Amino acid sequence: MTRHTSHVQSLLHDSNRTIVMGIINTTPDSFSDGGKFIETDAAVRQAKKLVAEGADLLDIGGESTRPGHIPVTEEEEVARVAPVIEAILKEVDVPISIDTYKSGTAEAALTSGASVINDVWGAQKDSKIVEVAKAHDAPIILMHNEEAPNYDDLIEDMKTRLNKSVQVAKQAGLNDNQIILDPGIGFGKTHEQNLLAMRRLHELQTMKYPLLLGTSRKSIVGKALDLPVEERLEGTLATLCFGISQGVKLVRVHDVKEAKRTVTMMDQMMGKGVRSNG
């Protein structure tokens, strides 16, 4: 177990506060920051900025997963993320998560210094990714996703799909402390289903794993408020507060400074890590 992996485990299981994950996409076509951080120097500057603003860890992605995205080869994805991960770790001392569903990219990223895998397909596109997590003793984030938004009971169907991901991970030898779940807001769901998933997030607590919420600047906010990507901050922060009130442990965001202030205030109001004076 690397020092950063150990730190992530401590954040997840020993810390009571909400953890903030900052997003850096080394892609030309991500829906929010596509093209901004393709160059390694720009990505490093952004990493330093997000850490200074309070990011507990950074999530690096080399392929957009927005609806209608253009898939890239594993080789291209590795070429985008590996140099960036190595360069960032020379400048900042925080754990890095690799946002990928490909086992080869995950292997290259962890070899380059990343310590967490963030899989938007919950190990159900490339099941070898859990073997990579096992080999590196790395935590893995398993997200709910579907090809089409057809559900009998949204949350129960989400649980079934997530349980399948958990079983894939456990069959590879991962332990419960290495598993994080993501309800996949904005993935495989209509707008109404995204809102329903938010309302019923607390029901996923029965699965007994830390929950990550990724709603930053997404269409759930854009459609609700009829706003473009660059004007979705307040709506995003509202989703974070609502998620934390339902037990979310990690939030994945573009706007770290604002999110950090928001989750710190929520944590204090909810009494997380705060001693009561009566």
Phi, psi and omega in degrees: 000126179284166179300319181291323177297317177299322180294319178298316179300320179296317179299318185287320193246343180252340182263142180266348186275166177283135183264136182252122177255122179268142185262131170226115180256121179266052186233153176277347192229015175297147191296332185252312185239023181304131178088345185282328189234032177292317179288137183303317181299320179293321179295320179295318178299318179295320179299314180297321179296312183294322178294318178298329180277352174118011179296133177277330175206165183240140179250115184255127180237141180244002176218127178297140175245016178294158177304133179080012182293158177266117179299149176240159179288160177301320181298317179293319180297315178298318181297330179282320191265323187300311179297326180292316179299313180298318182292319180297317183291344174282342186248331182228149184251068176226155176295148177241135175255140176258122181271095181203156172247006183258129184295323180294320177294319179299316179300313180296320182293316180293324176295329179279352176125352175296157184227003178219145173252135178238102189252112182289352176248013173055039179065023180250001171263318181220093187293344179293346181297330179287332175293325176295315178301317180297314182298327182260003181056041186257143170294154177227136176264121182254112184262146173282134179205152176217152177291326181219146185277062180248112185227148171274310174224111191309305186291319178296321177292323175298316179299318180299315180294316179295321177298324176298317177298317179299318181295322176300316180294316183289328177294335177277355177102006177287147178262170184301328182290349180264358188252130176234140180248147180230123181293349175069046176300128181093000181238123175062029182215145172286172178302316181295323178291323175299317179295319179295318178299321177297316182297331186250018180307321184301335181291339177284349178299335181294345180280347170071023175241152176301142180252135173253138177244123178240092182240002190303117176060016186280174184295336177302324177280314183300318181286323181294322185254357183054056183229148176287168185309316187286357180239029186253016184297307185299318178297321177299313182298326176297319179295324179296313180300315181296319179295315180297323179295341179256011172104006178298137183260326181233146173234137181252117192220156171274321187262084189292315184304310182292320180295319181299316178297318181296311184289328177296319178294316178299316180300317181293320179295328180272359176078022180282115177068013181248127180283130180279138175258020180092000000 
